[in-house]
Amino acid sequence: MHEFSLVSDLLETVMKSAEENGIKSVSKVKLTVGECHGALPEALSFAFMALSGDTVCSGAELDIDIKSGLLLCTACGHSFSYEILQTMCPECGSVYLDIISGRELRVDYYEGE
Amino acid sequence: MKVILARDLLGVNTVKGENNREILEKKGLLTLNIISSPGAGKTTLLEVTMKSLKNKYNFGVIEGDLYTSRDALRLEEHSHAIVQINTCGMCHLNADMVARALKDMPLDSLDVIIIENVGNLVCPAAFYLGETFKVAVLSVPEGSDKPAKYPELFKEARAVIINKSDLLPYTDFDLPGCVKELRQINPRAEILVVSARTGEGMDQWIGWLEVNVQQIKQLSTKECLQ
Ligand SMILES: Nc1nc2c(ncn2[C@@H]2O[C@H](COP(=O)(O)OP(=O)(O)OP(=O)(O)O)[C@@H](O)[C@H]2O)c(=O)[nH]1
Ligand SMILES: [Mg+2]
Ligand SMILES: [Zn+2]
């Protein structure tokens, strides 16, 4: 998945805001990730550590909140929770599934001074 | 101090994509973002396409690969300008990389821009680059169930190319079934069955491309006159 580019957009967003708010050092960044993105928390943390080196986010804690995913089968109406690599409705076998929730990919807030 | 942002991260890329789109639209350039799994035949298809339209259009190519510039070398002789982007492990191109590539291109002397995305059926679909259309390429050996299993890309593509049709007799690829599923996923996509190897079906694809190049050109000249 695309953890590196997401984290680089995350850092860019936080750095810009920190500059606007006169914040010199960031201690914590809170991120919400929907399960359906398949982004792995460990990979996000690793990318954050690797990319934040020379920035105001260096050494900051990355707090990741994973939102569970819910899928709806558009063929039979059955709804069920997301599991990685599941591509079929467990009830009727249809592959036409809509994502109801679990699409979030958001930086909620950061803390610093 | 706590600073609340509530900022959508994919949105950061989308905004940059919109910037690219604005630049490209002003120049009247049809821009195609070509997406497929590795080895579906994007580069081969582009070679044949650009060769046959070489005297008609100037092609600008943005070539995305994890590593190497092999694909760019293959396309160089048929294109007017080409920029290779090595993502160094990243599974897709993003709008920022394309923005940088566009800066290196002589946009005024081009007619079409082709972006060959990193071979990957999943991730590139989530990142808008500023293209006019996404074009999905599916090849026969991959199997006819791919559109239903990876619907995100096929939902968004304006054209779906089913490549390597010369291999149909040797596989269990269900062409009518695949086309039917594609229609369900995306009723307005143009579906083109081609073989970049034998040339079968290439006329229709090239025709589709030409119509769209002209339409985008006309749109931009109309806007200039207004
Ligand atoms: N039989 C057959 N082979 C094809 C066809 N088109 C491409 N190929 C072969 O498929 C292989 C991969 O083709 P490429 O054009 O490199 O595929 P690609 O999608 O650009 O690959 P990546 O950029 O690595 O993702 C090559 O060996 C091509 O010769 C076709 O229509 N029929
Ligand atoms: Mg290629
Ligand atoms: Zn169902």
Coordinates of C-alpha atoms and ligand atoms in Angstrom, one line a residue:
Chain A
M1 CA 0.0 0.0 0.0
H2 CA 0.9 3.6 -0.2
E3 CA 2.0 4.4 3.3
F4 CA 5.0 6.5 2.3
S5 CA 3.2 9.0 0.2
L6 CA 0.4 9.3 2.7
V7 CA 2.9 10.0 5.5
S8 CA 4.7 12.5 3.3
D9 CA 1.4 14.4 2.7
L10 CA 0.7 14.1 6.4
L11 CA 4.1 15.7 7.3
E12 CA 3.6 18.4 4.7
T13 CA 0.2 19.3 6.2
V14 CA 1.4 19.3 9.8
M15 CA 4.6 21.3 8.9
K16 CA 2.7 24.0 7.1
S17 CA 0.2 24.3 10.0
A18 CA 3.0 24.3 12.6
E19 CA 4.7 27.1 10.7
E20 CA 1.5 29.2 10.6
N21 CA 0.9 28.6 14.3
G22 CA 4.5 29.3 15.3
I23 CA 5.0 25.8 16.6
K24 CA 8.7 24.8 16.7
S25 CA 8.4 21.2 17.9
V26 CA 5.6 18.7 17.5
S27 CA 5.1 16.0 20.2
K28 CA 2.2 14.0 19.0
V29 CA 0.2 13.6 15.7
K30 CA -3.2 11.9 15.7
L31 CA -4.2 10.0 12.5
T32 CA -7.4 8.2 11.8
V33 CA -7.2 5.4 9.2
G34 CA -10.2 3.4 7.9
E35 CA -9.5 -0.4 7.7
C36 CA -10.6 -0.5 4.0
H37 CA -7.5 1.4 2.9
G38 CA -5.4 -1.6 3.9
A39 CA -2.7 0.7 5.2
L40 CA -0.7 -1.0 7.8
P41 CA -0.1 0.8 11.1
E42 CA 3.4 -0.5 11.4
A43 CA 4.2 0.6 7.9
L44 CA 2.7 4.1 8.7
S45 CA 4.8 4.4 11.9
F46 CA 7.9 3.3 10.1
A47 CA 7.3 5.8 7.3
F48 CA 6.6 8.5 9.8
M49 CA 9.9 7.8 11.6
A50 CA 11.9 7.6 8.4
L51 CA 10.5 10.8 6.9
S52 CA 10.1 13.1 9.9
G53 CA 13.8 13.2 10.6
D54 CA 14.7 16.8 9.8
T55 CA 11.3 18.2 10.4
V56 CA 9.4 19.8 13.3
C57 CA 7.8 16.3 13.7
S58 CA 11.1 14.6 14.5
G59 CA 10.6 12.4 17.5
A60 CA 6.9 12.9 17.7
E61 CA 4.5 10.1 18.7
L62 CA 2.2 9.0 15.9
D63 CA -1.1 7.9 17.4
I64 CA -3.1 5.9 14.9
D65 CA -6.8 5.2 15.3
I66 CA -8.0 2.4 13.0
K67 CA -11.7 2.6 12.1
S68 CA -13.3 -0.7 11.4
G69 CA -14.7 -1.2 8.0
L70 CA -18.3 -2.1 7.0
L71 CA -19.2 -3.5 3.6
L72 CA -22.6 -3.8 2.0
C73 CA -23.4 -6.3 -0.7
T74 CA -25.3 -4.5 -3.5
A75 CA -26.7 -7.8 -4.7
C76 CA -28.5 -9.2 -1.6
G77 CA -28.2 -6.3 0.9
H78 CA -26.2 -8.2 3.4
S79 CA -23.8 -6.1 5.4
F80 CA -20.7 -7.4 7.1
S81 CA -17.4 -6.2 8.6
Y82 CA -14.4 -5.8 6.4
E83 CA -11.6 -8.3 6.4
I84 CA -8.4 -8.0 4.5
L85 CA -8.5 -9.7 1.1
Q86 CA -12.2 -10.5 1.3
T87 CA -13.7 -9.8 -2.1
M88 CA -17.0 -11.6 -1.9
C89 CA -20.2 -11.4 0.0
P90 CA -20.2 -14.3 2.6
E91 CA -24.0 -14.8 2.1
C92 CA -24.5 -14.8 -1.7
G93 CA -21.0 -14.8 -3.2
S94 CA -21.5 -11.5 -5.1
V95 CA -18.4 -9.4 -5.7
Y96 CA -20.3 -6.1 -6.0
L97 CA -19.6 -4.6 -2.6
D98 CA -19.9 -1.0 -1.4
I99 CA -17.8 0.4 1.4
I100 CA -20.2 1.9 4.0
S101 CA -17.5 2.9 6.5
G102 CA -13.8 2.5 6.9
R103 CA -12.6 4.9 4.2
E104 CA -11.3 7.5 6.5
L105 CA -7.8 8.8 6.1
R106 CA -7.5 11.9 8.2
V107 CA -5.1 13.8 10.3
D108 CA -7.2 14.9 13.3
Y109 CA -4.9 17.0 15.3
Y110 CA -1.3 17.5 16.5
E111 CA 0.2 18.7 19.7
G112 CA 3.4 20.8 20.1
E113 CA 4.8 24.1 21.2
Chain B
M1 CA -0.8 23.5 22.3
K2 CA -3.2 21.2 20.4
V3 CA -4.0 22.2 16.8
I4 CA -7.1 20.6 15.3
L5 CA -6.8 19.9 11.5
A6 CA -9.4 17.3 10.5
R7 CA -7.7 17.2 7.1
D8 CA -8.4 14.5 4.6
L9 CA -5.0 13.1 3.5
L10 CA -6.0 11.8 0.1
G11 CA -7.4 15.3 -0.4
V12 CA -3.9 16.8 -0.2
N13 CA -3.1 14.8 -3.3
T14 CA -6.4 15.7 -5.0
V15 CA -5.7 19.4 -4.7
K16 CA -2.4 19.0 -6.4
G17 CA -4.0 16.9 -9.1
E18 CA -6.5 19.8 -9.7
N19 CA -3.6 22.1 -10.2
N20 CA -2.2 19.9 -12.9
R21 CA -5.5 19.5 -14.5
E22 CA -5.9 23.3 -14.8
I23 CA -2.5 23.6 -16.5
L24 CA -3.2 20.8 -18.9
E25 CA -6.7 22.0 -19.7
K26 CA -5.4 25.5 -20.6
K27 CA -3.0 24.0 -23.1
G28 CA -5.8 21.8 -24.5
L29 CA -3.9 18.6 -23.8
L30 CA -5.7 15.3 -23.5
T31 CA -4.0 13.5 -20.6
L32 CA -4.4 9.8 -20.1
N33 CA -3.4 8.0 -16.9
I34 CA -2.7 4.4 -18.0
I35 CA -3.1 1.9 -15.2
S36 CA -2.8 -1.9 -15.1
S37 CA -1.1 -4.7 -13.2
P38 CA 2.5 -5.4 -14.0
G39 CA 3.1 -6.7 -17.4
A40 CA -0.4 -6.2 -18.9
G41 CA 1.2 -4.5 -21.9
K42 CA 1.0 -0.8 -21.2
T43 CA 4.4 0.0 -22.7
T44 CA 3.9 -2.3 -25.7
L45 CA 0.5 -0.8 -26.4
L46 CA 2.0 2.7 -26.2
E47 CA 4.8 1.8 -28.5
V48 CA 2.4 0.7 -31.2
T49 CA 0.0 3.6 -30.7
M50 CA 2.6 6.3 -30.8
K51 CA 4.4 4.8 -33.7
S52 CA 1.2 4.9 -35.8
L53 CA 0.3 8.5 -34.7
K54 CA 3.8 9.9 -34.8
N55 CA 3.3 12.0 -37.8
K56 CA 0.1 13.4 -36.6
Y57 CA 0.6 14.2 -32.9
N58 CA 3.4 15.1 -30.6
F59 CA 3.3 12.8 -27.6
G60 CA 4.6 13.8 -24.2
V61 CA 5.2 10.8 -22.0
I62 CA 5.5 10.5 -18.2
E63 CA 6.8 7.1 -17.4
G64 CA 6.4 5.9 -13.9
D65 CA 8.4 2.9 -12.7
L66 CA 9.6 1.6 -9.4
Y67 CA 13.1 1.4 -10.7
T68 CA 15.0 1.6 -14.0
S69 CA 14.3 3.7 -17.1
R70 CA 13.8 0.7 -19.4
D71 CA 10.3 1.6 -20.4
A72 CA 11.2 5.2 -21.1
L73 CA 14.0 4.0 -23.4
R74 CA 11.5 1.9 -25.3
L75 CA 9.2 4.9 -25.8
E76 CA 11.8 7.6 -26.4
E77 CA 12.0 7.3 -30.2
H78 CA 8.3 7.6 -30.6
S79 CA 7.7 10.6 -28.3
H80 CA 8.4 14.3 -28.5
A81 CA 9.3 14.6 -24.9
I82 CA 9.6 12.0 -22.2
V83 CA 10.3 12.1 -18.4
Q84 CA 11.0 9.1 -16.4
I85 CA 9.9 9.1 -12.7
N86 CA 11.4 6.4 -10.5
T87 CA 9.2 6.0 -7.4
C88 CA 11.9 4.0 -5.7
G89 CA 9.6 1.5 -4.1
M90 CA 6.4 3.5 -4.0
C91 CA 3.5 1.7 -5.6
H92 CA 1.9 4.5 -7.6
L93 CA 2.5 8.0 -9.0
N94 CA 1.2 10.9 -7.1
A95 CA 0.1 14.4 -8.3
D96 CA 3.2 16.1 -6.9
M97 CA 5.6 13.9 -9.0
V98 CA 3.5 14.6 -12.1
A99 CA 3.6 18.3 -11.4
R100 CA 7.4 18.2 -11.3
A101 CA 7.5 16.2 -14.5
L102 CA 5.2 18.7 -16.3
K103 CA 7.6 21.5 -15.5
D104 CA 10.2 19.7 -17.6
M105 CA 8.0 19.3 -20.6
P106 CA 7.5 21.6 -23.6
L107 CA 3.7 21.7 -23.1
D108 CA 3.1 24.2 -25.9
S109 CA 4.5 21.9 -28.6
L110 CA 2.6 18.8 -27.4
D111 CA -0.8 17.3 -28.4
V112 CA -1.3 14.5 -25.9
I113 CA 0.2 13.5 -22.6
I114 CA 0.4 9.9 -21.7
I115 CA 1.2 8.9 -18.1
E116 CA 2.2 5.2 -17.7
N117 CA 1.5 4.6 -14.1
V118 CA 3.5 2.1 -12.0
G119 CA 2.3 -1.5 -12.7
N120 CA -0.3 -2.1 -10.0
L121 CA -4.0 -2.7 -10.2
V122 CA -4.9 -1.3 -6.8
C123 CA -3.1 1.8 -5.5
P124 CA -2.8 4.1 -8.5
A125 CA -6.6 4.3 -8.8
A126 CA -6.7 6.2 -5.5
F127 CA -4.4 9.0 -6.5
Y128 CA -5.7 11.6 -8.9
L129 CA -2.9 13.0 -11.1
G130 CA -4.9 15.6 -13.0
E131 CA -5.6 13.4 -15.9
T132 CA -8.5 13.9 -18.3
F133 CA -9.2 10.2 -18.2
K134 CA -8.0 7.0 -16.6
V135 CA -7.5 4.1 -19.0
A136 CA -7.4 0.6 -17.4
V137 CA -5.5 -2.1 -19.2
L138 CA -6.4 -5.7 -18.4
S139 CA -4.6 -8.5 -20.2
V140 CA -6.1 -11.9 -21.1
P141 CA -3.6 -14.1 -19.0
E142 CA -4.7 -12.3 -15.8
G143 CA -8.1 -13.8 -16.0
S144 CA -11.6 -12.4 -16.7
D145 CA -12.5 -12.0 -13.0
K146 CA -10.2 -9.1 -12.4
P147 CA -12.7 -6.2 -13.0
A148 CA -15.1 -7.6 -10.4
K149 CA -12.3 -8.3 -7.9
Y150 CA -10.6 -4.9 -8.3
P151 CA -13.6 -2.6 -9.1
E152 CA -12.1 0.7 -7.9
L153 CA -10.1 1.2 -11.1
F154 CA -12.6 -0.1 -13.5
K155 CA -15.3 2.0 -12.0
E156 CA -13.4 5.2 -12.7
A157 CA -11.8 4.3 -16.1
R158 CA -13.2 6.0 -19.2
A159 CA -11.8 3.3 -21.4
V160 CA -10.9 -0.3 -20.6
I161 CA -8.5 -2.0 -22.9
I162 CA -8.5 -5.8 -22.8
N163 CA -5.1 -6.6 -24.2
K164 CA -3.4 -9.8 -25.5
S165 CA -6.5 -10.9 -27.3
D166 CA -4.2 -13.2 -29.4
L167 CA -4.0 -15.4 -26.3
L168 CA -7.7 -15.9 -26.0
P169 CA -7.7 -19.3 -27.7
Y170 CA -5.1 -20.6 -25.2
T171 CA -6.8 -19.5 -21.9
D172 CA -10.2 -19.9 -20.2
F173 CA -10.7 -16.1 -20.3
D174 CA -14.4 -15.6 -20.6
L175 CA -14.6 -12.5 -22.9
P176 CA -18.4 -12.1 -23.0
G177 CA -18.7 -12.6 -19.2
C178 CA -15.9 -10.1 -18.6
V179 CA -17.5 -7.5 -20.8
K180 CA -20.8 -8.0 -19.1
E181 CA -19.3 -7.5 -15.7
L182 CA -17.5 -4.4 -16.9
R183 CA -20.7 -3.0 -18.1
Q184 CA -22.3 -3.6 -14.7
I185 CA -19.4 -2.0 -12.9
N186 CA -19.1 1.0 -15.3
P187 CA -21.8 1.4 -18.0
R188 CA -20.2 4.3 -19.8
A189 CA -16.6 3.0 -20.2
E190 CA -15.4 2.3 -23.7
I191 CA -14.4 -1.3 -23.9
L192 CA -11.7 -2.1 -26.4
V193 CA -10.4 -5.6 -27.1
V194 CA -6.9 -5.5 -28.7
S195 CA -3.7 -7.3 -29.3
A196 CA -0.7 -5.0 -29.2
R197 CA 1.2 -7.9 -30.6
T198 CA -0.8 -8.7 -33.7
G199 CA -2.4 -5.2 -34.1
E200 CA -6.0 -6.6 -33.8
G201 CA -8.4 -4.0 -32.5
M202 CA -5.8 -1.3 -32.4
D203 CA -7.6 0.8 -35.0
Q204 CA -10.6 1.2 -32.7
W205 CA -8.4 2.2 -29.7
I206 CA -6.4 4.7 -31.9
G207 CA -9.7 6.1 -33.2
W208 CA -11.0 6.6 -29.7
L209 CA -7.8 8.4 -28.8
E210 CA -7.9 10.7 -31.8
V211 CA -11.5 11.7 -31.2
N212 CA -10.7 12.6 -27.6
V213 CA -7.5 14.5 -28.6
Q214 CA -9.6 16.6 -30.9
Q215 CA -12.4 17.2 -28.5
I216 CA -10.1 18.5 -25.7
K217 CA -8.4 20.8 -28.2
Q218 CA -11.7 22.2 -29.4
L219 CA -12.8 22.7 -25.8
S220 CA -9.8 24.8 -25.0
T221 CA -9.9 26.9 -28.1
K222 CA -13.6 27.7 -27.4
E223 CA -12.7 28.8 -24.0
C224 CA -9.9 31.0 -25.3
L225 CA -12.3 32.7 -27.7
Q226 CA -14.9 33.5 -25.0
Ligands
LIG1 N1 0.9 -12.2 -26.6 C1 1.0 -10.9 -26.3 N2 1.9 -10.4 -25.5 C2 1.9 -9.1 -25.3 C3 1.0 -8.2 -25.8 N3 1.2 -7.0 -25.4 C4 2.3 -7.1 -24.6 N4 2.8 -8.3 -24.6 C5 4.0 -8.8 -23.8 O1 3.7 -8.7 -22.5 C6 5.0 -8.4 -21.8 C7 4.8 -7.2 -20.9 O2 4.6 -6.1 -21.7 P1 4.9 -4.6 -21.3 O3 4.4 -3.7 -22.4 O4 6.3 -4.4 -20.8 O5 3.9 -4.5 -20.0 P2 3.8 -3.2 -19.0 O6 2.3 -3.2 -18.6 O7 4.3 -2.0 -19.6 O8 4.7 -3.7 -17.8 P3 5.2 -2.9 -16.5 O9 5.5 -1.5 -17.0 O10 6.3 -3.6 -16.1 O11 4.0 -2.9 -15.6 C8 6.0 -8.3 -22.9 O12 6.7 -9.5 -23.0 C9 5.2 -8.0 -24.1 O13 5.8 -8.4 -25.3 C10 -0.1 -8.8 -26.6 O14 -1.0 -8.2 -27.2 N5 0.0 -10.2 -26.8
MG2 MG 5.7 -0.6 -18.8
ZN3 ZN -24.8 -10.8 -1.0

